[in-house]
Coordinates of C-alpha atoms and ligand atoms in Angstrom, one line a residue:
X213 CA 0.0 0.0 0.0
X214 CA 1.5 3.4 -0.9
X215 CA 1.7 6.2 1.6
X216 CA -1.0 8.3 0.2
X217 CA -3.5 5.5 0.2
X218 CA -2.5 4.5 3.8
X219 CA -3.0 8.1 4.9
X220 CA -6.3 8.2 3.1
X221 CA -7.5 5.0 4.9
X222 CA -6.3 6.4 8.3
X223 CA -8.2 9.6 7.7
X224 CA -11.3 7.7 6.7
X225 CA -11.1 5.5 9.7
X226 CA -10.6 8.5 11.9
X227 CA -13.6 10.3 10.4
X228 CA -15.7 7.1 10.7
X229 CA -14.7 6.6 14.4
X230 CA -15.4 10.3 15.2
X231 CA -18.8 10.0 13.6
X232 CA -19.5 6.8 15.5
X233 CA -18.4 8.3 18.8
X234 CA -20.4 11.5 18.4
X235 CA -23.3 9.4 17.2
X236 CA -23.1 7.3 20.3
X237 CA -23.4 10.4 22.4
X238 CA -25.7 12.5 20.4
X239 CA -27.2 10.3 17.7
X240 CA -31.0 10.2 17.6
X241 CA -32.5 8.2 20.4
X242 CA -29.1 7.5 22.1
X243 CA -29.3 6.9 25.8
X244 CA -33.0 6.2 25.2
X245 CA -33.8 9.8 24.5
X246 CA -36.8 10.9 22.5
X247 CA -36.4 11.5 18.8
X248 CA -37.7 14.8 17.5
X249 CA -38.9 14.9 13.9
X250 CA -38.4 18.2 12.1
X251 CA -41.5 20.2 11.2
X252 CA -41.0 19.6 7.5
X253 CA -41.2 15.9 8.0
X254 CA -44.3 15.7 10.1
X255 CA -46.6 14.9 7.3
X256 CA -44.5 12.1 6.1
X257 CA -44.0 10.9 9.7
X258 CA -47.8 10.6 10.2
X259 CA -48.1 8.6 7.0
X260 CA -45.4 6.2 8.1
X261 CA -46.9 5.9 11.6
X262 CA -49.9 4.1 10.1
X263 CA -47.8 1.2 8.8
X264 CA -46.9 -0.2 12.2
X265 CA -48.9 2.0 14.6
X266 CA -45.7 3.5 15.9
X267 CA -43.4 6.3 14.8
X268 CA -41.5 4.4 12.1
X269 CA -39.6 7.4 11.0
X270 CA -38.2 7.9 14.5
X271 CA -37.4 4.2 14.8
X272 CA -35.6 4.2 11.5
X273 CA -33.4 7.2 12.6
X274 CA -32.2 5.4 15.7
X275 CA -29.1 3.2 15.5
X276 CA -30.0 -0.5 15.7
X277 CA -27.6 -0.8 18.6
X278 CA -28.5 2.4 20.4
X279 CA -27.4 3.0 23.9
X280 CA -29.8 2.9 26.8
X281 CA -29.7 4.2 30.4
X282 CA -29.1 1.7 33.2
X283 CA -32.5 1.9 34.8
X284 CA -31.9 -0.8 37.4
X285 CA -32.3 -0.4 41.1
X286 CA -28.9 0.3 42.7
X287 CA -29.0 -3.0 44.6
X288 CA -29.3 -4.8 41.3
X289 CA -26.1 -3.4 39.8
X290 CA -23.9 -5.1 42.2
X291 CA -25.6 -8.5 42.4
X292 CA -23.4 -11.4 41.6
X293 CA -24.9 -14.4 39.7
X294 CA -23.6 -17.9 39.5
X295 CA -21.1 -18.6 36.6
X296 CA -23.0 -21.7 35.7
X297 CA -26.3 -20.5 34.4
X298 CA -28.5 -22.4 32.0
X299 CA -28.4 -21.1 28.4
X300 CA -31.4 -19.9 26.6
X301 CA -33.0 -19.8 23.2
X302 CA -34.6 -16.5 22.5
X303 CA -37.9 -16.9 20.5
X304 CA -39.3 -13.8 18.8
X305 CA -42.4 -14.0 16.7
X306 CA -43.1 -11.3 14.2
X307 CA -45.7 -10.4 11.7
X308 CA -45.0 -7.6 9.2
X309 CA -42.6 -6.0 11.8
X310 CA -40.6 -3.0 10.8
X311 CA -36.9 -3.7 10.0
X312 CA -35.5 -1.3 12.5
X313 CA -37.6 -2.4 15.5
X314 CA -37.1 -6.1 14.7
X315 CA -33.3 -5.8 14.3
X316 CA -33.0 -3.5 17.3
X317 CA -34.6 -6.2 19.3
X318 CA -32.1 -8.7 18.0
X319 CA -29.1 -6.4 18.5
X320 CA -30.1 -5.6 22.0
X321 CA -30.2 -9.4 22.8
X322 CA -26.8 -10.0 21.2
X323 CA -25.1 -6.9 22.6
X324 CA -26.4 -7.2 26.1
X325 CA -26.3 -10.9 26.8
X326 CA -23.2 -13.0 27.6
X327 CA -22.9 -15.0 24.4
X328 CA -22.2 -18.3 26.2
X329 CA -25.7 -17.9 27.6
X330 CA -27.3 -17.5 24.2
X331 CA -28.0 -20.8 22.6
X332 CA -29.6 -19.1 19.6
X333 CA -32.1 -16.6 18.5
X334 CA -35.2 -18.0 16.7
X335 CA -37.2 -15.6 14.6
X336 CA -40.6 -17.0 13.8
X337 CA -42.2 -15.2 10.8
X338 CA -46.0 -15.5 11.1
X339 CA -46.6 -15.2 7.4
X340 CA -45.4 -11.6 6.9
X341 CA -46.1 -10.0 3.5
X342 CA -43.2 -7.6 3.4
X343 CA -40.4 -8.3 1.0
X344 CA -37.5 -7.1 3.3
X345 CA -38.5 -9.7 5.8
X346 CA -37.7 -12.5 3.4
X347 CA -34.2 -12.8 1.7
X348 CA -32.9 -9.5 2.9
X349 CA -33.5 -10.5 6.5
X350 CA -32.0 -14.0 6.0
X351 CA -28.9 -12.6 4.5
X352 CA -28.5 -9.9 7.1
X353 CA -28.8 -12.3 10.1
X354 CA -26.1 -14.6 8.7
X355 CA -23.5 -12.1 9.7
X356 CA -24.5 -11.7 13.3
X357 CA -22.4 -13.0 16.1
X358 CA -25.0 -15.3 17.5
X359 CA -26.8 -18.0 15.5
X360 CA -30.1 -16.6 14.3
X361 CA -32.6 -19.1 12.9
X362 CA -35.6 -18.0 10.9
X363 CA -38.7 -20.2 10.8
X364 CA -41.6 -19.3 8.5
X365 CA -45.2 -20.2 9.2
X366 CA -46.9 -21.3 6.0
X367 CA -50.0 -19.3 6.9
X368 CA -51.0 -16.7 9.4
X369 CA -51.2 -18.7 12.6
X370 CA -51.1 -16.2 15.4
X371 CA -48.7 -15.7 18.3
X372 CA -49.7 -18.8 20.2
X373 CA -49.1 -21.3 17.4
X374 CA -46.0 -19.5 16.1
X375 CA -44.5 -19.5 19.6
X376 CA -45.2 -23.2 19.9
X377 CA -43.3 -23.7 16.6
X378 CA -40.4 -21.6 17.8
X379 CA -40.3 -23.5 21.1
X380 CA -40.3 -26.8 19.3
X381 CA -37.2 -25.8 17.3
X382 CA -35.3 -24.4 20.3
X383 CA -32.3 -26.1 21.8
X384 CA -31.5 -24.0 24.8
X385 CA -32.2 -25.1 28.4
X386 CA -34.4 -22.2 28.8
X387 CA -36.8 -20.5 26.3
X388 CA -37.1 -16.8 26.5
X389 CA -40.0 -15.3 24.6
X390 CA -39.8 -11.7 23.4
X391 CA -41.9 -9.5 21.3
X392 CA -40.5 -8.2 18.0
X393 CA -40.2 -4.5 19.2
X394 CA -38.3 -4.8 22.4
X395 CA -34.9 -3.6 23.7
X396 CA -33.1 -5.5 26.3
X397 CA -31.0 -3.5 28.8
X398 CA -27.7 -4.2 30.5
X399 CA -27.8 -7.2 32.7
X400 CA -31.3 -8.2 31.7
X401 CA -30.6 -11.9 31.1
X402 CA -28.6 -13.2 34.1
X403 CA -31.1 -12.5 36.8
X404 CA -33.8 -14.3 34.8
X405 CA -31.7 -17.4 34.2
X406 CA -30.3 -17.4 37.8
X407 CA -33.9 -17.5 39.1
X408 CA -34.7 -20.4 36.9
X409 CA -31.5 -22.2 38.0
X410 CA -32.6 -21.7 41.6
X411 CA -36.1 -22.9 41.0
X412 CA -36.9 -24.8 37.8
X413 CA -40.6 -24.4 38.1
X414 CA -40.5 -20.6 38.3
X415 CA -41.5 -18.7 35.2
X416 CA -39.9 -15.3 35.2
X417 CA -40.7 -12.0 33.6
X418 CA -38.5 -8.9 33.4
X419 CA -39.9 -5.5 34.3
X420 CA -41.3 -4.2 31.1
X421 CA -40.0 -0.7 30.4
X422 CA -41.9 1.6 28.1
X423 CA -40.6 2.6 24.7
X424 CA -42.8 5.4 23.5
X425 CA -44.7 4.7 20.2
X426 CA -44.5 8.4 19.5
X427 CA -40.8 9.2 19.9
X428 CA -39.1 6.0 21.1
X429 CA -38.2 7.5 24.4
X430 CA -37.1 4.9 26.9
X431 CA -38.8 5.0 30.3
X432 CA -38.2 2.6 33.2
X433 CA -41.1 0.5 34.2
X434 CA -42.0 0.2 37.8
X435 CA -41.0 -2.5 40.2
X436 CA -44.1 -1.7 42.3
X437 CA -46.7 -3.1 39.9
X438 CA -47.7 -6.6 39.2
X439 CA -50.2 -8.5 37.0
X440 CA -53.8 -9.1 37.7
X441 CA -57.0 -9.2 35.8
X442 CA -60.6 -7.9 36.0
X443 CA -64.0 -9.6 35.6
X444 CA -63.8 -9.3 31.9
X445 CA -60.6 -11.2 32.0
X446 CA -58.6 -8.3 30.8
X447 CA -55.0 -8.3 32.0
X448 CA -54.3 -5.3 34.2
X449 CA -51.4 -3.9 36.2
X450 CA -52.0 -3.3 39.9
X451 CA -49.8 -2.0 42.7
X452 CA -47.8 -4.7 44.5
X453 CA -49.7 -5.3 47.7
X454 CA -48.2 -4.8 51.1
X455 CA -48.3 -8.5 51.9
X456 CA -45.9 -9.1 48.9
X457 CA -43.6 -6.3 50.1
X458 CA -43.6 -7.9 53.5
X459 CA -42.8 -11.3 52.2
X460 CA -39.7 -9.8 50.5
X461 CA -38.9 -7.9 53.7
X462 CA -39.0 -4.7 51.8
X463 CA -36.1 -5.7 49.4
X464 CA -37.3 -4.5 46.1
X465 CA -34.5 -6.3 44.2
X466 CA -36.0 -9.6 45.1
X467 CA -38.5 -11.2 42.6
X468 CA -42.2 -10.3 43.0
X469 CA -44.7 -13.1 42.9
X470 CA -47.2 -12.0 40.4
X471 CA -50.7 -13.5 40.0
X472 CA -50.5 -13.1 36.2
X473 CA -48.2 -12.0 33.5
X474 CA -48.6 -9.7 30.6
X475 CA -47.4 -12.5 28.3
X476 CA -45.1 -10.8 25.8
X477 CA -41.8 -11.4 27.6
X478 CA -40.8 -14.2 29.8
X479 CA -38.4 -17.1 30.4
X480 CA -39.2 -20.6 31.2
X481 CA -37.2 -23.8 31.6
X482 CA -37.7 -25.6 28.3
X483 CA -38.6 -29.0 29.8
X484 CA -40.9 -27.4 32.2
X485 CA -42.6 -25.5 29.4
X486 CA -43.5 -29.0 27.9
X487 CA -44.4 -30.6 31.2
X488 CA -46.8 -27.8 32.2
X489 CA -48.6 -27.9 28.9
X490 CA -46.9 -25.3 26.7
X491 CA -49.7 -23.3 25.3
X492 CA -53.3 -24.2 24.6
X493 CA -53.0 -25.0 20.9
X494 CA -56.8 -24.7 20.6
X495 CA -56.5 -20.9 21.2
X496 CA -56.4 -18.7 18.1
X497 CA -54.0 -15.9 17.2
X498 CA -53.6 -14.0 20.4
X499 CA -55.3 -13.0 23.6
X500 CA -56.1 -14.8 26.8
X501 CA -53.0 -17.1 26.5
X502 CA -51.2 -15.1 29.1
X503 CA -53.9 -15.6 31.7
X504 CA -54.3 -19.2 30.8
X505 CA -50.6 -19.8 31.3
X506 CA -50.6 -17.8 34.6
X507 CA -53.5 -19.7 36.1
X508 CA -52.0 -23.0 34.9
X509 CA -48.6 -22.3 36.4
X510 CA -49.9 -21.4 39.8
X511 CA -52.6 -24.0 40.0
X512 CA -50.3 -26.8 38.9
X513 CA -47.5 -26.2 41.3
X514 CA -45.2 -23.7 39.6
X515 CA -44.8 -20.0 40.3
X516 CA -44.7 -16.9 38.3
X517 CA -42.4 -13.9 39.2
X518 CA -41.3 -10.6 38.0
X519 CA -37.6 -10.4 38.4
X520 CA -37.1 -6.8 39.3
X521 CA -33.4 -6.7 38.4
X522 CA -34.2 -7.5 34.8
X523 CA -35.5 -4.7 32.5
X524 CA -36.6 -5.1 28.9
X525 CA -38.2 -2.2 27.0
X526 CA -41.3 -2.7 24.8
X527 CA -43.0 -0.5 22.3
X528 CA -46.5 -0.1 23.6
X529 CA -49.0 0.8 20.9
X530 CA -52.4 2.4 21.3
X531 CA -53.8 0.4 18.4
X532 CA -52.9 -2.8 16.7
X533 CA -51.9 -2.6 13.0
X534 CA -52.9 -6.2 12.4
X535 CA -56.2 -7.6 11.4
X536 CA -57.2 -11.0 12.8
X537 CA -59.0 -13.6 10.8
X538 CA -62.5 -13.7 12.3
X539 CA -62.1 -10.3 14.1
X540 CA -60.3 -9.4 17.3
X541 CA -63.2 -9.5 19.6
X542 CA -64.3 -13.0 18.5
X543 CA -60.9 -14.5 18.8
X544 CA -60.3 -13.1 22.3
X545 CA -63.7 -14.2 23.5
X546 CA -63.1 -17.7 22.3
X547 CA -59.7 -17.9 23.9
X548 CA -61.1 -16.4 27.2
X549 CA -63.9 -19.0 27.2
X550 CA -61.3 -21.8 26.9
X551 CA -59.4 -20.5 29.8
X552 CA -62.5 -19.9 31.9
X553 CA -63.9 -23.3 31.2
X554 CA -60.7 -25.2 31.9
X555 CA -59.2 -23.2 34.9
X556 CA -61.7 -21.0 36.6
X557 CA -64.3 -23.5 38.0
X558 CA -67.4 -21.7 39.2
X559 CA -65.7 -18.3 39.1
X560 CA -66.1 -18.3 35.4
X561 CA -69.6 -16.8 36.3
X562 CA -68.0 -13.5 36.9
X563 CA -66.8 -13.4 33.3
X564 CA -70.0 -14.8 31.9
X565 CA -72.3 -12.5 33.8
X566 CA -70.4 -9.3 33.0
X567 CA -70.1 -10.3 29.3
X568 CA -73.2 -12.4 28.6
X569 CA -72.6 -12.2 24.9
X570 CA -69.6 -14.5 25.1
X571 CA -71.7 -17.4 26.1
X572 CA -72.7 -17.7 22.5
X573 CA -69.1 -18.0 21.3
X574 CA -68.1 -21.5 20.4
X575 CA -64.9 -22.4 22.2
X576 CA -64.2 -25.8 20.6
X577 CA -63.1 -28.9 22.4
X578 CA -61.2 -28.4 25.8
X579 CA -61.1 -32.0 26.8
X580 CA -57.3 -32.3 26.2
X581 CA -56.7 -29.3 28.4
X582 CA -59.0 -30.6 31.1
X583 CA -57.1 -33.9 31.0
X584 CA -53.9 -32.0 31.4
X585 CA -55.3 -30.3 34.5
X586 CA -56.3 -33.7 35.8
X587 CA -53.0 -35.3 35.1
X588 CA -51.0 -32.5 36.7
X589 CA -53.3 -32.7 39.7
X590 CA -53.8 -29.0 39.6
X591 CA -55.5 -27.1 42.4
X592 CA -58.9 -25.4 42.1
X593 CA -59.3 -21.8 41.2
X594 CA -60.5 -21.0 44.7
X595 CA -57.1 -22.0 46.0
X596 CA -55.5 -19.6 43.5
X597 CA -57.7 -16.8 44.7
X598 CA -57.1 -17.5 48.3
X599 CA -53.4 -18.1 48.2
X600 CA -52.0 -16.3 45.2
X601 CA -54.4 -13.5 44.5
X602 CA -56.3 -12.6 47.7
X603 CA -56.5 -9.0 46.5
X604 CA -58.2 -10.2 43.3
X605 CA -61.1 -8.3 41.8
X606 CA -63.0 -11.5 42.1
X607 CA -64.3 -12.0 45.6
X608 CA -63.9 -15.5 46.8
X609 CA -67.2 -15.5 48.7
X610 CA -70.2 -13.5 48.0
X611 CA -74.0 -13.3 48.5
X612 CA -75.0 -12.3 45.0
X613 CA -73.8 -11.5 41.6
X614 CA -75.7 -9.7 38.9
X615 CA -77.9 -6.7 38.6
X616 CA -79.4 -4.7 41.5
X617 CA -82.9 -3.6 40.7
X618 CA -85.1 -1.1 42.4
X619 CA -88.6 -2.3 43.2
X620 CA -90.3 1.0 42.4
X621 CA -88.6 2.2 39.3
X622 CA -87.8 -1.3 38.0
X623 CA -84.4 0.2 37.0
X624 CA -81.0 -1.1 37.7
X625 CA -77.9 0.3 39.4
X626 CA -75.4 1.3 36.8
X627 CA -71.7 2.0 37.6
X628 CA -71.3 4.2 34.6
X629 CA -68.2 2.5 33.4
X630 CA -66.5 2.1 36.7
X631 CA -64.7 5.4 36.7
X632 CA -63.1 6.4 39.9
X633 CA -65.3 8.9 41.7
X634 CA -68.1 8.6 39.3
X635 CA -71.6 8.7 40.7
X636 CA -73.8 5.6 40.5
X637 CA -76.6 6.0 38.1
X638 CA -80.0 4.3 37.5
X639 CA -80.9 3.0 34.1
X640 CA -83.3 0.6 32.5
X641 CA -82.1 -2.9 33.2
X642 CA -80.6 -4.2 30.0
X643 CA -79.5 -7.7 31.1
X644 CA -76.4 -7.2 29.1
X645 CA -74.0 -7.4 32.1
X646 CA -71.3 -4.7 31.8
X647 CA -72.0 -1.7 34.0
X648 CA -75.0 -3.3 35.7
X649 CA -73.2 -6.2 37.3
X650 CA -72.4 -6.0 41.0
X651 CA -71.4 -8.5 43.5
X652 CA -72.5 -8.2 47.1
X653 CA -69.6 -9.8 48.8
X654 CA -68.9 -11.7 52.1
X655 CA -67.1 -8.5 53.1
X656 CA -70.4 -6.7 52.6
X657 CA -69.1 -4.5 49.8
X658 CA -71.1 -3.9 46.7
X659 CA -68.5 -4.0 44.0
X660 CA -67.5 -4.4 40.4
X661 CA -63.9 -5.3 39.7
X662 CA -62.1 -3.2 42.3
X663 CA -64.6 -0.4 42.5
X664 CA -67.0 -0.3 45.5
X665 CA -70.2 1.6 46.2
X666 CA -69.1 4.4 48.5
X667 CA -70.9 7.3 50.2
X668 CA -69.5 9.6 52.8
X669 CA -72.6 11.3 54.3
X670 CA -76.4 11.1 54.6
X671 CA -78.0 12.5 51.5
X672 CA -74.7 12.4 49.7
X673 CA -74.5 10.9 46.3
X674 CA -73.3 7.2 46.0
X675 CA -70.2 6.9 44.0
X676 CA -67.8 4.2 42.7
X677 CA -64.5 4.3 44.5
X678 CA -61.5 1.9 44.6
X679 CA -62.3 -0.7 47.2
X680 CA -60.2 -0.1 50.3
X681 CA -61.4 -3.1 52.3
X682 CA -61.4 -1.0 55.4
X683 CA -65.2 -1.2 55.7
X684 CA -66.0 2.4 56.6
X685 CA -68.0 4.1 53.8
X686 CA -68.0 0.9 51.8
X687 CA -69.9 -1.3 54.2
X688 CA -73.5 -2.2 53.3
X689 CA -76.0 -4.6 54.9
X690 CA -78.7 -6.1 52.8
X691 CA -82.0 -7.2 54.5
X692 CA -83.7 -9.7 52.3
X693 CA -87.0 -9.3 54.2
X694 CA -87.4 -5.5 53.9
X695 CA -85.3 -5.4 50.7
X696 CA -83.3 -2.5 52.1
X697 CA -79.6 -1.9 51.6
X698 CA -78.4 -0.2 54.8
X699 CA -75.3 1.9 54.7
X700 CA -73.8 1.0 58.1
X701 CA -71.8 4.1 58.9
X702 CA -74.6 6.7 58.1
X703 CA -77.4 4.3 59.1
X704 CA -79.1 5.5 55.9
X705 CA -80.8 3.4 53.2
X706 CA -79.8 3.2 49.5
X707 CA -82.4 5.3 47.8
X708 CA -83.2 6.2 44.2
X709 CA -82.9 10.0 44.0
X710 CA -82.8 12.9 41.7
X711 CA -79.3 14.3 41.9
X712 CA -78.5 18.0 42.0
X713 CA -77.7 17.9 38.3
X714 CA -81.2 16.6 37.6
X715 CA -80.1 13.1 36.7
X716 CA -81.5 9.9 38.2
X717 CA -79.0 8.5 40.7
X718 CA -78.6 7.1 44.2
X719 CA -78.1 8.6 47.6
X720 CA -78.4 7.3 51.2
X721 CA -81.4 8.7 53.0
X722 CA -83.1 8.1 56.4
X723 CA -84.7 4.7 56.0
X724 CA -88.5 5.0 55.5
X725 CA -89.5 1.6 54.2
X726 CA -90.6 3.1 50.9
X727 CA -90.3 1.4 47.5
X728 CA -87.5 3.7 46.4
X729 CA -85.4 2.1 49.1
X730 CA -86.3 -1.5 48.1
X731 CA -83.9 -3.5 46.0
X732 CA -83.7 -6.9 44.5
X733 CA -80.2 -8.5 44.4
X734 CA -79.9 -11.0 41.6
X735 CA -79.7 -14.6 43.1
X736 CA -79.2 -13.3 46.6
X737 CA -78.6 -16.0 49.2
X738 CA -78.3 -15.6 52.9
X739 CA -75.3 -18.0 52.9
X740 CA -72.1 -16.5 51.8
X741 CA -71.1 -19.2 49.4
X742 CA -69.4 -19.6 46.2
X743 CA -72.4 -20.3 44.0
X744 CA -73.5 -20.9 40.6
X745 CA -75.6 -18.3 39.1
X746 CA -77.9 -18.6 36.1
X747 CA -77.3 -16.6 33.0
X748 CA -80.7 -15.8 31.4
X749 CA -81.4 -12.1 31.9
X750 CA -85.1 -12.8 31.4
X751 CA -86.2 -14.8 34.3
X752 CA -85.3 -12.4 37.0
X753 CA -86.9 -12.9 40.4
X754 CA -85.8 -12.9 43.9
Ligands
NAG1022 C1 -23.0 0.5 17.3 O1 -22.3 -0.2 16.3 C2 -21.3 0.6 15.8 C3 -20.7 -0.1 14.5 O2 -20.3 -1.4 14.8 C4 -20.3 0.8 16.9 O3 -19.1 1.5 16.4 C5 -20.9 1.6 18.0 O4 -20.0 1.8 19.1 C6 -22.1 0.8 18.5 N1 -22.9 1.7 19.4 C7 -23.1 1.3 20.7 C8 -23.9 2.2 21.5 O5 -22.6 0.3 21.2
NAG1023 C1 -26.5 -25.1 26.4 O1 -26.3 -25.9 27.6 C2 -26.3 -27.3 27.3 C3 -26.1 -28.0 28.7 O2 -25.0 -27.5 29.3 C4 -25.2 -27.7 26.4 O3 -25.3 -29.1 26.1 C5 -25.4 -26.9 25.1 O4 -24.4 -27.2 24.2 C6 -25.5 -25.4 25.4 N1 -25.8 -24.8 24.1 C7 -25.1 -23.8 23.7 C8 -25.4 -23.2 22.4 O5 -24.2 -23.3 24.4
NAG1024 C1 -81.1 -17.5 40.3 O1 -82.4 -17.0 40.2 C2 -83.2 -17.5 39.2 C3 -84.5 -16.8 39.1 O2 -85.1 -16.7 40.3 C4 -83.4 -19.0 39.4 O3 -84.1 -19.6 38.4 C5 -82.0 -19.6 39.5 O4 -82.2 -21.0 39.8 C6 -81.2 -19.0 40.5 N1 -79.9 -19.6 40.5 C7 -79.3 -20.1 41.6 C8 -78.0 -20.8 41.4 O5 -79.9 -20.1 42.6

């Protein structure tokens, strides 16, 4: 090489390195910062947003290996994990994913995991239609430092079946499932694998950090929330209860036992995944599989934890860009019926009474799953509610479940969509569940999900407030002979009233024995029992 050329190369290398270094510090999105799109590009940005329902322009501007802040608790940064950890296959299902988000997921796994712990990365393509996800992707991943296998589903199969395929092809001792638009942070993997090494039947989730769908800003998720669900079987985050803080003696770096998982990201021992029944292959596409797996793990002798020292970011979208064969609602109802029928015993009533429409949805054959439950000698759902999820929205014991109807107006209490602090209305009974379903519980609360009928003073409006289980303003006594609902603290009776804004609502007033204070609780029984309730809205009677 002659001198000029050598110099030239050196200069180029220097320029390149300078560019890289400054890019590392200041490039778009580095350190998890938000990406700002110039005014002139806003129109284009909005167009591109529609493709994946996130800011694709922003994502494409960010380096595939961008830097992220270390969001871990201080106590996590100095934890030492055993040298001998099980290795893992990372299974990522994608469908028409953007190039930049998919590969940023892959890079974050490769760059932030010790390679000896990575058995392989398996990308399962759920019948994407985009060209760049075919040969271009295959050629690209050949050059990566960790083996990346691509599996193609012949037809659109959905997350559940695609994951099953990926799992079947995996060789690692552990399977780690990730979504296709994630970013793993420093030290994310070791704590997950260490926990599984300690306890093979523990299924572990990282804390899910938030990657903004608008600007890809990275925000740490909280170690103070865990997974639950409501009566409609929607997964929900709730604050970690005090009993769980106490169990960990206040050490927030210790794993949190969680009743359910969000489902997108978790690690599980590969053999245990098989033993415990993998996924319900009778479920379609997506939805409900996370609760199904959560119930199954707990009821069948495993445990489910959020490992708070592990952080993985996820792009949360406000809308899904995908269409499902058969429609989203239908698919989710079917899947939810399968999980309710197999795992929830008599407590499936809560789901069916709040969403009576789902009873018409055909859920196929669940005999194989019931046999699995039998073979694994799994515990009843009441055990789960009592031991794993005592703060569940579903009361374990209750006197009644269904509508609460006034004798005089023949209208029903209506929680107006369970908004915090919203007054309780009176509307024509529609028998369609939803906002007209209440449970009068053994704790003498009148509640839907975790909202309770609450009133603070005589003549005050009755509102829905988060149940606090401290009795007080949320304590009611139903008398089946007089049909009155007495509010203990004010000694007033639940009454249909015109509210100050002119609307029909409820207050508590001095008890007068009048019909505006007489109520019928659907299928009320004097015994506080777990009981079957009937579903037809038509044959209502006390
Ligand atoms: C990303 O990759 C480039 C090119 O290999 C490298 O020079 C740079 O340091 C990487 N950035 C980070 C944040 O690691
Ligand atoms: C994973 O661990 C198992 C058991 O130690 C070993 O047989 C296998 O080769 C490992 N796989 C990789 C890719 O390191
Ligand atoms: C609920 O009430 C209806 C109507 O009175 C009755 O037919 C049904 O048997 C009751 N269900 C139970 C489980 O008591």
